[in-house]
Amino acid sequence: MLFDCERLTLARRLRGLRKNQLADAVGTTPKAIGRYEAGVQRPDEMTLKRLAIALGVPVAFFHGGRSPVSLDGAHFRSLRSTSQIERDQALAYGRIATDVVAALEDLVDFPEVDLPEYPVSPDEIAGPGPVEAARLTRKALLEQAGPVPHVVRLLEKHGVIVLVLPRAAERVDAFSVGVHPRPMVFFNPAKGDYWRNRFDAAHELGHLVMHADAEPGEKVVEDQAHRFAAEFLMPEQDIAGQLPGTADWDRLGRLKATWGVSLAALLYRARTLGIMQETAYRNAMSAMSSRGWRRHEPGPARPLEQPTMLTRAIEIVGQAGTDRDRVAERARVPRGDLDLLVPTR
Protein backbone atom coordinates (compact mmCIF):
# COMPACT_ATOMS: atom_id res chain seq x y z
CA MET A 1 0.00 0.00 0.00
CA LEU A 2 1.23 3.46 -0.84
CA PHE A 3 1.68 5.57 2.27
CA ASP A 4 1.15 9.35 2.07
CA CYS A 5 3.04 10.92 4.96
CA GLU A 6 1.07 14.19 4.63
CA ARG A 7 -2.18 12.29 5.26
CA LEU A 8 -0.79 11.16 8.62
CA THR A 9 -0.05 14.77 9.56
CA LEU A 10 -3.53 15.74 8.39
CA ALA A 11 -5.19 13.05 10.54
CA ARG A 12 -3.15 13.97 13.62
CA ARG A 13 -4.03 17.65 13.27
CA LEU A 14 -7.67 16.76 12.65
CA ARG A 15 -7.77 15.17 16.10
CA GLY A 16 -5.89 18.04 17.70
CA LEU A 17 -3.02 15.83 18.86
CA ARG A 18 0.63 16.60 19.39
CA LYS A 19 3.21 14.08 18.18
CA ASN A 20 3.96 12.90 21.70
CA GLN A 21 0.26 12.29 22.39
CA LEU A 22 -0.09 10.20 19.24
CA ALA A 23 3.13 8.35 20.05
CA ASP A 24 1.78 7.44 23.50
CA ALA A 25 -1.46 6.20 21.94
CA VAL A 26 0.28 3.80 19.55
CA GLY A 27 3.25 2.79 21.73
CA THR A 28 6.06 4.49 19.87
CA THR A 29 8.13 7.66 20.20
CA PRO A 30 7.51 11.26 19.04
CA LYS A 31 10.68 10.95 16.97
CA ALA A 32 9.22 7.96 15.12
CA ILE A 33 5.99 9.89 14.43
CA GLY A 34 8.12 12.73 13.10
CA ARG A 35 9.96 10.35 10.77
CA TYR A 36 6.66 8.93 9.49
CA GLU A 37 5.28 12.40 8.84
CA ALA A 38 8.47 13.54 7.13
CA GLY A 39 8.38 10.53 4.83
CA VAL A 40 11.79 9.39 6.07
CA GLN A 41 10.39 6.09 7.32
CA ARG A 42 7.23 4.17 6.49
CA PRO A 43 5.33 2.66 9.46
CA ASP A 44 4.97 -1.13 9.38
CA GLU A 45 1.54 -2.64 8.87
CA MET A 46 0.81 -3.15 12.58
CA THR A 47 1.83 0.40 13.46
CA LEU A 48 -0.27 1.71 10.58
CA LYS A 49 -3.33 -0.06 11.98
CA ARG A 50 -2.64 1.37 15.43
CA LEU A 51 -2.30 4.85 13.97
CA ALA A 52 -5.62 4.45 12.17
CA ILE A 53 -7.39 3.31 15.35
CA ALA A 54 -5.84 6.08 17.47
CA LEU A 55 -6.82 8.73 14.91
CA GLY A 56 -10.30 7.38 14.14
CA VAL A 57 -9.70 6.96 10.42
CA PRO A 58 -9.61 3.91 8.15
CA VAL A 59 -6.17 2.67 7.10
CA ALA A 60 -7.10 3.68 3.57
CA PHE A 61 -7.04 7.32 4.75
CA PHE A 62 -3.23 7.14 4.54
CA HIS A 63 -3.20 6.13 0.87
CA GLY A 64 -1.55 8.50 -1.55
CA GLY A 65 -3.84 10.29 -3.96
CA ARG A 66 -5.28 13.73 -4.34
CA SER A 67 -2.81 16.59 -4.25
CA PRO A 68 -3.13 18.61 -1.03
CA VAL A 69 -4.69 22.05 -1.26
CA SER A 70 -2.67 24.67 0.57
CA LEU A 71 -4.55 26.62 3.24
CA ASP A 72 -1.50 28.62 4.27
CA GLY A 73 -3.19 31.91 3.39
CA ALA A 74 -6.13 31.45 5.79
CA HIS A 75 -7.26 34.67 7.45
CA PHE A 76 -7.68 34.00 11.18
CA ARG A 77 -9.34 36.74 13.23
CA SER A 78 -6.79 36.70 16.03
CA LEU A 79 -3.59 34.69 16.13
CA ARG A 80 -3.09 35.52 19.81
CA SER A 81 -6.27 34.02 21.23
CA THR A 82 -5.78 30.54 19.78
CA SER A 83 -2.92 28.06 19.93
CA GLN A 84 -1.08 26.72 16.91
CA ILE A 85 -2.54 23.26 17.50
CA GLU A 86 -6.07 24.73 17.48
CA ARG A 87 -5.41 26.55 14.21
CA ASP A 88 -3.86 23.38 12.76
CA GLN A 89 -6.99 21.44 13.71
CA ALA A 90 -9.27 24.03 12.14
CA LEU A 91 -7.18 24.01 8.96
CA ALA A 92 -7.26 20.20 8.92
CA TYR A 93 -11.06 20.38 8.87
CA GLY A 94 -10.72 22.93 6.07
CA ARG A 95 -8.45 20.54 4.20
CA ILE A 96 -10.88 17.61 4.34
CA ALA A 97 -13.70 20.02 3.43
CA THR A 98 -11.85 20.68 0.16
CA ASP A 99 -11.82 16.92 -0.44
CA VAL A 100 -15.59 16.73 0.15
CA VAL A 101 -16.18 19.66 -2.20
CA ALA A 102 -13.90 18.13 -4.86
CA ALA A 103 -15.81 14.82 -4.65
CA LEU A 104 -19.16 16.60 -4.96
CA GLU A 105 -17.98 18.82 -7.82
CA ASP A 106 -17.72 15.67 -9.93
CA LEU A 107 -21.41 14.95 -9.30
CA VAL A 108 -23.27 18.27 -9.07
CA ASP A 109 -22.98 21.77 -10.47
CA PHE A 110 -22.28 24.36 -7.79
CA PRO A 111 -22.91 28.06 -8.40
CA GLU A 112 -20.14 29.75 -10.35
CA VAL A 113 -17.64 31.69 -8.26
CA ASP A 114 -18.22 35.31 -9.19
CA LEU A 115 -16.95 37.38 -6.26
CA PRO A 116 -15.52 40.75 -7.24
CA GLU A 117 -11.90 41.58 -6.50
CA TYR A 118 -10.91 45.00 -5.12
CA PRO A 119 -7.41 44.65 -3.69
CA VAL A 120 -6.60 47.03 -0.83
CA SER A 121 -2.99 47.46 0.19
CA PRO A 122 -2.14 46.23 3.71
CA ASP A 123 -0.19 49.48 4.04
CA GLU A 124 -3.41 51.52 3.85
CA ILE A 125 -4.17 52.20 7.50
CA ALA A 126 -6.95 54.80 7.38
CA GLY A 127 -7.61 55.28 3.67
CA PRO A 128 -10.94 54.88 1.87
CA GLY A 129 -10.08 51.51 0.26
CA PRO A 130 -12.16 49.14 2.48
CA VAL A 131 -15.25 51.39 2.36
CA GLU A 132 -15.00 51.79 -1.40
CA ALA A 133 -14.50 48.01 -1.78
CA ALA A 134 -17.63 47.36 0.31
CA ARG A 135 -19.69 49.79 -1.78
CA LEU A 136 -18.54 48.22 -5.04
CA THR A 137 -19.15 44.72 -3.65
CA ARG A 138 -22.69 45.61 -2.62
CA LYS A 139 -23.29 46.97 -6.10
CA ALA A 140 -21.98 43.73 -7.63
CA LEU A 141 -23.75 41.25 -5.33
CA LEU A 142 -26.95 42.92 -4.16
CA GLU A 143 -29.94 44.06 -6.13
CA GLN A 144 -31.30 46.48 -3.56
CA ALA A 145 -30.20 49.09 -1.07
CA GLY A 146 -30.76 48.73 2.66
CA PRO A 147 -30.30 45.70 4.94
CA VAL A 148 -28.67 42.50 3.63
CA PRO A 149 -31.41 39.86 4.02
CA HIS A 150 -29.18 36.76 4.46
CA VAL A 151 -25.38 37.06 4.33
CA VAL A 152 -24.61 33.32 4.29
CA ARG A 153 -27.08 32.66 1.50
CA LEU A 154 -25.58 35.55 -0.47
CA LEU A 155 -22.09 34.02 -0.13
CA GLU A 156 -23.30 30.60 -1.24
CA LYS A 157 -25.22 32.08 -4.15
CA HIS A 158 -21.94 33.49 -5.44
CA GLY A 159 -20.04 30.22 -5.16
CA VAL A 160 -18.47 30.50 -1.69
CA ILE A 161 -18.39 27.32 0.41
CA VAL A 162 -19.63 28.13 3.93
CA LEU A 163 -19.16 25.65 6.76
CA VAL A 164 -19.59 25.59 10.53
CA LEU A 165 -16.54 24.23 12.34
CA PRO A 166 -17.03 21.15 14.53
CA ARG A 167 -17.12 21.92 18.24
CA ALA A 168 -13.65 20.45 18.65
CA ALA A 169 -12.33 23.59 16.97
CA GLU A 170 -14.69 26.03 18.65
CA ARG A 171 -11.99 28.26 20.17
CA VAL A 172 -10.99 29.29 16.67
CA ASP A 173 -12.86 32.33 15.43
CA ALA A 174 -14.34 32.57 11.95
CA PHE A 175 -11.78 32.37 9.19
CA SER A 176 -11.67 32.30 5.42
CA VAL A 177 -9.54 30.83 2.69
CA GLY A 178 -9.42 32.16 -0.84
CA VAL A 179 -8.45 28.67 -1.98
CA HIS A 180 -8.55 27.53 -5.58
CA PRO A 181 -10.99 26.71 -7.07
CA ARG A 182 -13.48 27.96 -4.46
CA PRO A 183 -13.20 30.40 -1.58
CA MET A 184 -14.32 29.05 1.78
CA VAL A 185 -15.63 30.62 4.98
CA PHE A 186 -15.70 28.78 8.32
CA PHE A 187 -17.78 29.83 11.33
CA ASN A 188 -17.26 29.15 15.01
CA PRO A 189 -20.25 27.18 16.34
CA ALA A 190 -19.79 28.37 19.92
CA LYS A 191 -20.89 31.96 19.47
CA GLY A 192 -24.51 31.11 18.76
CA ASP A 193 -25.16 34.79 18.07
CA TYR A 194 -27.10 35.68 14.94
CA TRP A 195 -25.92 39.29 14.92
CA ARG A 196 -22.22 38.55 15.40
CA ASN A 197 -22.38 35.70 12.92
CA ARG A 198 -23.63 38.02 10.19
CA PHE A 199 -20.85 40.49 10.94
CA ASP A 200 -18.31 37.63 10.87
CA ALA A 201 -19.62 36.60 7.44
CA ALA A 202 -19.30 40.14 6.09
CA HIS A 203 -15.82 40.44 7.65
CA GLU A 204 -14.64 37.25 5.90
CA LEU A 205 -16.21 38.44 2.64
CA GLY A 206 -14.03 41.51 3.01
CA HIS A 207 -10.90 39.35 3.21
CA LEU A 208 -11.94 37.41 0.11
CA VAL A 209 -12.58 40.59 -1.85
CA MET A 210 -9.60 42.66 -0.67
CA HIS A 211 -6.81 40.43 0.61
CA ALA A 212 -5.76 37.81 -1.91
CA ASP A 213 -2.11 38.72 -1.37
CA ALA A 214 -2.14 40.21 2.14
CA GLU A 215 -0.33 38.58 5.04
CA PRO A 216 -3.06 36.93 7.20
CA GLY A 217 -3.54 38.05 10.78
CA GLU A 218 -2.01 41.52 10.55
CA LYS A 219 -3.86 44.11 12.63
CA VAL A 220 -4.24 46.52 9.72
CA VAL A 221 -5.70 43.79 7.52
CA GLU A 222 -8.20 42.79 10.23
CA ASP A 223 -9.20 46.42 10.74
CA GLN A 224 -9.76 46.80 7.00
CA ALA A 225 -12.07 43.75 7.02
CA HIS A 226 -14.00 45.27 9.96
CA ARG A 227 -14.46 48.56 8.09
CA PHE A 228 -15.56 46.64 5.01
CA ALA A 229 -18.14 44.69 7.06
CA ALA A 230 -19.49 47.86 8.68
CA GLU A 231 -20.07 49.56 5.32
CA PHE A 232 -21.37 46.37 3.70
CA LEU A 233 -23.99 45.74 6.40
CA MET A 234 -24.67 49.38 7.34
CA PRO A 235 -24.09 51.57 4.27
CA GLU A 236 -23.47 55.16 5.27
CA GLN A 237 -25.81 56.45 2.59
CA ASP A 238 -28.73 54.39 3.93
CA ILE A 239 -28.20 54.37 7.69
CA ALA A 240 -26.56 57.66 8.61
CA GLY A 241 -29.89 59.46 8.87
CA GLN A 242 -31.30 56.79 11.18
CA LEU A 243 -28.51 56.51 13.78
CA PRO A 244 -28.97 58.42 17.05
CA GLY A 245 -26.39 60.77 18.53
CA THR A 246 -27.05 59.40 22.02
CA ALA A 247 -27.81 55.98 23.49
CA ASP A 248 -31.49 55.90 22.52
CA TRP A 249 -31.95 52.19 23.30
CA ASP A 250 -35.48 51.91 21.87
CA ARG A 251 -34.37 53.38 18.60
CA LEU A 252 -31.21 51.29 18.53
CA GLY A 253 -33.27 48.17 19.24
CA ARG A 254 -35.46 48.88 16.21
CA LEU A 255 -32.42 49.47 14.04
CA LYS A 256 -30.89 46.21 15.30
CA ALA A 257 -33.98 44.27 14.22
CA THR A 258 -34.13 46.01 10.85
CA TRP A 259 -30.46 45.84 9.87
CA GLY A 260 -29.50 42.51 11.47
CA VAL A 261 -26.53 43.91 13.37
CA SER A 262 -25.76 44.15 17.09
CA LEU A 263 -26.31 47.18 19.31
CA ALA A 264 -22.54 47.35 19.75
CA ALA A 265 -22.04 47.48 15.98
CA LEU A 266 -24.63 50.26 15.66
CA LEU A 267 -22.96 52.32 18.38
CA TYR A 268 -19.56 51.86 16.79
CA ARG A 269 -21.00 52.80 13.41
CA ALA A 270 -22.57 55.95 14.86
CA ARG A 271 -19.20 56.93 16.31
CA THR A 272 -17.13 56.24 13.19
CA LEU A 273 -19.59 58.23 11.04
CA GLY A 274 -19.27 61.16 13.44
CA ILE A 275 -22.94 61.04 14.47
CA MET A 276 -22.16 60.04 18.06
CA GLN A 277 -19.43 61.91 19.87
CA GLU A 278 -16.67 60.04 21.67
CA THR A 279 -17.99 60.80 25.17
CA ALA A 280 -21.52 59.64 24.32
CA TYR A 281 -20.11 56.47 22.76
CA ARG A 282 -18.02 55.66 25.82
CA ASN A 283 -20.99 56.25 28.12
CA ALA A 284 -23.15 53.99 25.96
CA MET A 285 -20.58 51.18 25.98
CA SER A 286 -20.16 51.59 29.74
CA ALA A 287 -23.92 51.23 30.14
CA MET A 288 -23.87 48.09 28.01
CA SER A 289 -21.14 46.61 30.21
CA SER A 290 -22.91 47.41 33.49
CA ARG A 291 -26.13 45.83 32.19
CA GLY A 292 -24.36 42.68 30.96
CA TRP A 293 -25.22 43.51 27.36
CA ARG A 294 -21.64 43.12 26.08
CA ARG A 295 -22.12 39.33 26.40
CA HIS A 296 -25.86 39.02 25.91
CA GLU A 297 -27.65 41.88 24.24
CA PRO A 298 -31.36 42.44 24.98
CA GLY A 299 -34.04 41.45 22.53
CA PRO A 300 -35.35 38.21 21.06
CA ALA A 301 -32.80 35.69 19.82
CA ARG A 302 -32.74 34.58 16.22
CA PRO A 303 -31.51 31.29 14.73
CA LEU A 304 -28.12 31.52 13.04
CA GLU A 305 -27.93 31.87 9.31
CA GLN A 306 -27.01 28.32 8.34
CA PRO A 307 -25.17 27.19 5.20
CA THR A 308 -27.17 24.76 3.06
CA MET A 309 -25.31 24.39 -0.23
CA LEU A 310 -23.27 21.28 0.65
CA THR A 311 -26.16 19.67 2.54
CA ARG A 312 -28.38 20.18 -0.49
CA ALA A 313 -25.66 18.82 -2.81
CA ILE A 314 -25.39 15.62 -0.76
CA GLU A 315 -29.18 15.28 -0.79
CA ILE A 316 -29.18 15.57 -4.59
CA VAL A 317 -26.46 12.98 -5.14
CA GLY A 318 -28.18 10.73 -2.59
CA GLN A 319 -31.38 10.81 -4.65
CA ALA A 320 -29.25 9.70 -7.62
CA GLY A 321 -27.86 6.73 -5.68
CA THR A 322 -24.68 8.08 -4.07
CA ASP A 323 -25.40 8.06 -0.35
CA ARG A 324 -23.34 9.67 2.40
CA ASP A 325 -21.15 6.60 2.85
CA ARG A 326 -20.21 6.70 -0.82
CA VAL A 327 -19.61 10.46 -0.75
CA ALA A 328 -17.27 9.96 2.22
CA GLU A 329 -15.54 7.15 0.38
CA ARG A 330 -15.09 9.22 -2.79
CA ALA A 331 -13.71 12.10 -0.71
CA ARG A 332 -11.56 9.72 1.38
CA VAL A 333 -12.95 11.37 4.49
CA PRO A 334 -14.20 9.47 7.57
CA ARG A 335 -18.01 9.35 7.55
CA GLY A 336 -18.17 10.84 11.04
CA ASP A 337 -16.14 13.87 9.97
CA LEU A 338 -18.30 14.31 6.88
CA ASP A 339 -21.38 14.39 9.11
CA LEU A 340 -19.74 16.92 11.42
CA LEU A 341 -18.88 19.26 8.56
CA VAL A 342 -22.06 18.77 6.55
CA PRO A 343 -24.94 17.90 8.91
CA THR A 344 -28.24 16.51 7.68
CA ARG A 345 -31.41 18.63 7.78
Short mmCIF file of N, CA and C in Angstrom, two decimals, residues 58-140:
data_model
loop_
_atom_site.label_atom_id
_atom_site.label_comp_id
_atom_site.label_asym_id
_atom_site.label_seq_id
_atom_site.Cartn_x
_atom_site.Cartn_y
_atom_site.Cartn_z
N PRO A 58 -9.96 5.20 8.73
CA PRO A 58 -9.61 3.91 8.15
C PRO A 58 -8.16 3.92 7.67
N VAL A 59 -7.55 2.74 7.58
CA VAL A 59 -6.17 2.67 7.10
C VAL A 59 -6.06 3.29 5.71
N ALA A 60 -7.12 3.14 4.93
CA ALA A 60 -7.10 3.68 3.57
C ALA A 60 -6.93 5.20 3.55
N PHE A 61 -7.20 5.87 4.68
CA PHE A 61 -7.04 7.32 4.75
C PHE A 61 -5.60 7.72 4.42
N PHE A 62 -4.65 6.81 4.72
CA PHE A 62 -3.23 7.14 4.54
C PHE A 62 -2.73 6.85 3.12
N HIS A 63 -3.61 6.38 2.25
CA HIS A 63 -3.20 6.13 0.87
C HIS A 63 -2.82 7.42 0.19
N GLY A 64 -1.88 7.34 -0.74
CA GLY A 64 -1.55 8.50 -1.55
C GLY A 64 -2.70 8.80 -2.51
N GLY A 65 -2.75 9.99 -3.04
CA GLY A 65 -3.84 10.29 -3.96
C GLY A 65 -3.91 11.74 -4.30
N ARG A 66 -5.01 12.35 -3.94
CA ARG A 66 -5.28 13.73 -4.34
C ARG A 66 -4.21 14.69 -3.81
N SER A 67 -3.82 15.62 -4.66
CA SER A 67 -2.81 16.59 -4.25
C SER A 67 -3.38 17.48 -3.15
N PRO A 68 -2.60 17.76 -2.11
CA PRO A 68 -3.13 18.61 -1.03
C PRO A 68 -3.35 20.03 -1.50
N VAL A 69 -4.41 20.64 -0.99
CA VAL A 69 -4.69 22.05 -1.26
C VAL A 69 -4.10 22.87 -0.13
N SER A 70 -3.31 23.85 -0.45
CA SER A 70 -2.67 24.67 0.57
C SER A 70 -3.68 25.63 1.20
N LEU A 71 -3.70 25.66 2.53
CA LEU A 71 -4.55 26.62 3.24
C LEU A 71 -3.68 27.61 4.00
N ASP A 72 -2.44 27.77 3.54
CA ASP A 72 -1.50 28.62 4.27
C ASP A 72 -1.96 30.07 4.36
N GLY A 73 -2.78 30.51 3.41
CA GLY A 73 -3.19 31.91 3.39
C GLY A 73 -4.47 32.18 4.16
N ALA A 74 -4.88 31.27 5.05
CA ALA A 74 -6.13 31.45 5.79
C ALA A 74 -6.08 32.70 6.66
N HIS A 75 -7.17 33.45 6.65
CA HIS A 75 -7.26 34.67 7.45
C HIS A 75 -7.94 34.36 8.78
N PHE A 76 -7.14 34.19 9.84
CA PHE A 76 -7.68 34.00 11.18
C PHE A 76 -7.89 35.36 11.82
N ARG A 77 -9.00 35.47 12.62
CA ARG A 77 -9.34 36.74 13.23
C ARG A 77 -8.25 37.20 14.20
N SER A 78 -7.82 36.32 15.08
CA SER A 78 -6.79 36.70 16.03
C SER A 78 -5.85 35.53 16.23
N LEU A 79 -4.58 35.76 15.95
CA LEU A 79 -3.59 34.69 16.13
C LEU A 79 -3.18 34.55 17.59
N ARG A 80 -3.53 35.55 18.42
CA ARG A 80 -3.09 35.52 19.81
C ARG A 80 -4.02 34.72 20.71
N SER A 81 -5.30 34.64 20.34
CA SER A 81 -6.27 34.02 21.23
C SER A 81 -6.38 32.52 21.03
N THR A 82 -5.72 31.97 20.02
CA THR A 82 -5.78 30.54 19.78
C THR A 82 -4.38 29.98 19.66
N SER A 83 -4.23 28.70 20.01
CA SER A 83 -2.92 28.06 19.93
C SER A 83 -2.68 27.56 18.51
N GLN A 84 -1.42 27.25 18.23
CA GLN A 84 -1.08 26.72 16.91
C GLN A 84 -1.80 25.41 16.65
N ILE A 85 -1.91 24.56 17.70
CA ILE A 85 -2.54 23.26 17.50
C ILE A 85 -4.04 23.43 17.19
N GLU A 86 -4.65 24.47 17.79
CA GLU A 86 -6.07 24.73 17.48
C GLU A 86 -6.24 25.23 16.05
N ARG A 87 -5.33 26.08 15.61
CA ARG A 87 -5.41 26.55 14.21
C ARG A 87 -5.12 25.39 13.25
N ASP A 88 -4.16 24.54 13.62
CA ASP A 88 -3.86 23.38 12.76
C ASP A 88 -5.08 22.48 12.63
N GLN A 89 -5.79 22.31 13.75
CA GLN A 89 -6.99 21.44 13.71
C GLN A 89 -8.07 22.06 12.83
N ALA A 90 -8.27 23.36 12.97
CA ALA A 90 -9.27 24.03 12.14
C ALA A 90 -8.90 23.93 10.66
N LEU A 91 -7.62 24.11 10.35
CA LEU A 91 -7.18 24.01 8.96
C LEU A 91 -7.29 22.58 8.44
N ALA A 92 -7.10 21.60 9.34
CA ALA A 92 -7.26 20.20 8.92
C ALA A 92 -8.71 19.95 8.52
N TYR A 93 -9.66 20.50 9.27
CA TYR A 93 -11.06 20.38 8.87
C TYR A 93 -11.28 21.09 7.53
N GLY A 94 -10.63 22.24 7.35
CA GLY A 94 -10.72 22.93 6.07
C GLY A 94 -10.17 22.08 4.94
N ARG A 95 -9.07 21.38 5.23
CA ARG A 95 -8.45 20.54 4.20
C ARG A 95 -9.38 19.39 3.77
N ILE A 96 -10.00 18.71 4.75
CA ILE A 96 -10.88 17.61 4.34
C ILE A 96 -12.17 18.16 3.72
N ALA A 97 -12.54 19.40 4.09
CA ALA A 97 -13.70 20.02 3.43
C ALA A 97 -13.42 20.20 1.94
N THR A 98 -12.17 20.54 1.59
CA THR A 98 -11.85 20.68 0.16
C THR A 98 -11.97 19.34 -0.55
N ASP A 99 -11.66 18.25 0.17
CA ASP A 99 -11.82 16.92 -0.44
C ASP A 99 -13.29 16.60 -0.66
N VAL A 100 -14.15 16.96 0.30
CA VAL A 100 -15.59 16.73 0.15
C VAL A 100 -16.12 17.53 -1.03
N VAL A 101 -15.71 18.80 -1.10
CA VAL A 101 -16.18 19.66 -2.20
C VAL A 101 -15.70 19.10 -3.54
N ALA A 102 -14.43 18.67 -3.60
CA ALA A 102 -13.90 18.13 -4.86
C ALA A 102 -14.69 16.89 -5.29
N ALA A 103 -15.04 16.02 -4.32
CA ALA A 103 -15.81 14.82 -4.65
C ALA A 103 -17.20 15.20 -5.16
N LEU A 104 -17.81 16.20 -4.54
CA LEU A 104 -19.16 16.60 -4.96
C LEU A 104 -19.15 17.35 -6.29
N GLU A 105 -18.05 18.08 -6.56
CA GLU A 105 -17.98 18.82 -7.82
C GLU A 105 -18.04 17.90 -9.03
N ASP A 106 -17.64 16.63 -8.82
CA ASP A 106 -17.72 15.67 -9.93
C ASP A 106 -19.16 15.21 -10.18
N LEU A 107 -20.06 15.50 -9.23
CA LEU A 107 -21.41 14.95 -9.30
C LEU A 107 -22.50 16.00 -9.47
N VAL A 108 -22.25 17.22 -8.99
CA VAL A 108 -23.27 18.27 -9.07
C VAL A 108 -22.63 19.56 -9.56
N ASP A 109 -23.46 20.46 -10.03
CA ASP A 109 -22.98 21.77 -10.47
C ASP A 109 -23.23 22.80 -9.37
N PHE A 110 -22.15 23.30 -8.78
CA PHE A 110 -22.28 24.36 -7.79
C PHE A 110 -22.39 25.71 -8.50
N PRO A 111 -22.88 26.72 -7.80
CA PRO A 111 -22.91 28.06 -8.40
C PRO A 111 -21.50 28.51 -8.81
N GLU A 112 -21.43 29.23 -9.89
CA GLU A 112 -20.14 29.75 -10.35
C GLU A 112 -19.58 30.75 -9.34
N VAL A 113 -18.27 30.70 -9.15
CA VAL A 113 -17.64 31.69 -8.26
C VAL A 113 -17.54 33.02 -9.01
N ASP A 114 -18.24 34.01 -8.51
CA ASP A 114 -18.22 35.31 -9.19
C ASP A 114 -18.08 36.47 -8.20
N LEU A 115 -17.23 36.27 -7.19
CA LEU A 115 -16.95 37.38 -6.26
C LEU A 115 -16.11 38.44 -6.95
N PRO A 116 -16.39 39.70 -6.68
CA PRO A 116 -15.52 40.75 -7.24
C PRO A 116 -14.18 40.78 -6.51
N GLU A 117 -13.21 41.40 -7.13
CA GLU A 117 -11.90 41.58 -6.50
C GLU A 117 -11.57 43.06 -6.48
N TYR A 118 -11.33 43.60 -5.28
CA TYR A 118 -10.91 45.00 -5.12
C TYR A 118 -9.75 45.02 -4.13
N PRO A 119 -8.56 44.72 -4.61
CA PRO A 119 -7.41 44.65 -3.69
C PRO A 119 -7.18 45.98 -2.95
N VAL A 120 -6.95 45.86 -1.66
CA VAL A 120 -6.60 47.03 -0.83
C VAL A 120 -5.26 46.74 -0.19
N SER A 121 -4.35 47.67 -0.32
CA SER A 121 -2.99 47.46 0.19
C SER A 121 -3.01 47.31 1.71
N PRO A 122 -2.24 46.35 2.24
CA PRO A 122 -2.14 46.23 3.71
C PRO A 122 -1.42 47.41 4.34
N ASP A 123 -0.84 48.28 3.51
CA ASP A 123 -0.19 49.48 4.04
C ASP A 123 -1.18 50.63 4.23
N GLU A 124 -2.40 50.45 3.75
CA GLU A 124 -3.41 51.52 3.85
C GLU A 124 -4.08 51.45 5.20
N ILE A 125 -3.69 52.30 6.12
CA ILE A 125 -4.17 52.20 7.50
C ILE A 125 -5.53 52.88 7.67
N ALA A 126 -5.69 54.08 7.16
CA ALA A 126 -6.95 54.80 7.38
C ALA A 126 -7.55 55.33 6.09
N GLY A 127 -7.13 54.79 4.95
CA GLY A 127 -7.61 55.28 3.67
C GLY A 127 -9.02 54.79 3.35
N PRO A 128 -9.56 55.22 2.21
CA PRO A 128 -10.94 54.88 1.87
C PRO A 128 -11.11 53.50 1.21
N GLY A 129 -10.02 52.76 1.01
CA GLY A 129 -10.08 51.51 0.26
C GLY A 129 -11.14 50.53 0.73
N PRO A 130 -11.18 50.13 2.02
CA PRO A 130 -12.16 49.14 2.48
C PRO A 130 -13.61 49.60 2.27
N VAL A 131 -13.88 50.88 2.53
CA VAL A 131 -15.25 51.39 2.36
C VAL A 131 -15.64 51.36 0.89
N GLU A 132 -14.72 51.79 0.04
CA GLU A 132 -15.00 51.79 -1.40
C GLU A 132 -15.19 50.35 -1.89
N ALA A 133 -14.37 49.43 -1.39
CA ALA A 133 -14.50 48.01 -1.78
C ALA A 133 -15.87 47.46 -1.37
N ALA A 134 -16.33 47.84 -0.16
CA ALA A 134 -17.63 47.36 0.31
C ALA A 134 -18.75 47.92 -0.56
N ARG A 135 -18.64 49.18 -0.94
CA ARG A 135 -19.69 49.79 -1.78
C ARG A 135 -19.74 49.11 -3.15
N LEU A 136 -18.58 48.86 -3.73
CA LEU A 136 -18.54 48.22 -5.04
C LEU A 136 -19.01 46.77 -4.95
N THR A 137 -18.70 46.10 -3.83
CA THR A 137 -19.15 44.72 -3.65
C THR A 137 -20.66 44.65 -3.50
N ARG A 138 -21.22 45.56 -2.73
CA ARG A 138 -22.69 45.61 -2.62
C ARG A 138 -23.32 45.81 -3.99
N LYS A 139 -22.74 46.68 -4.77
CA LYS A 139 -23.29 46.97 -6.10
C LYS A 139 -23.23 45.72 -6.98
N ALA A 140 -22.16 44.92 -6.80
CA ALA A 140 -21.98 43.73 -7.63
C ALA A 140 -22.86 42.56 -7.18
#
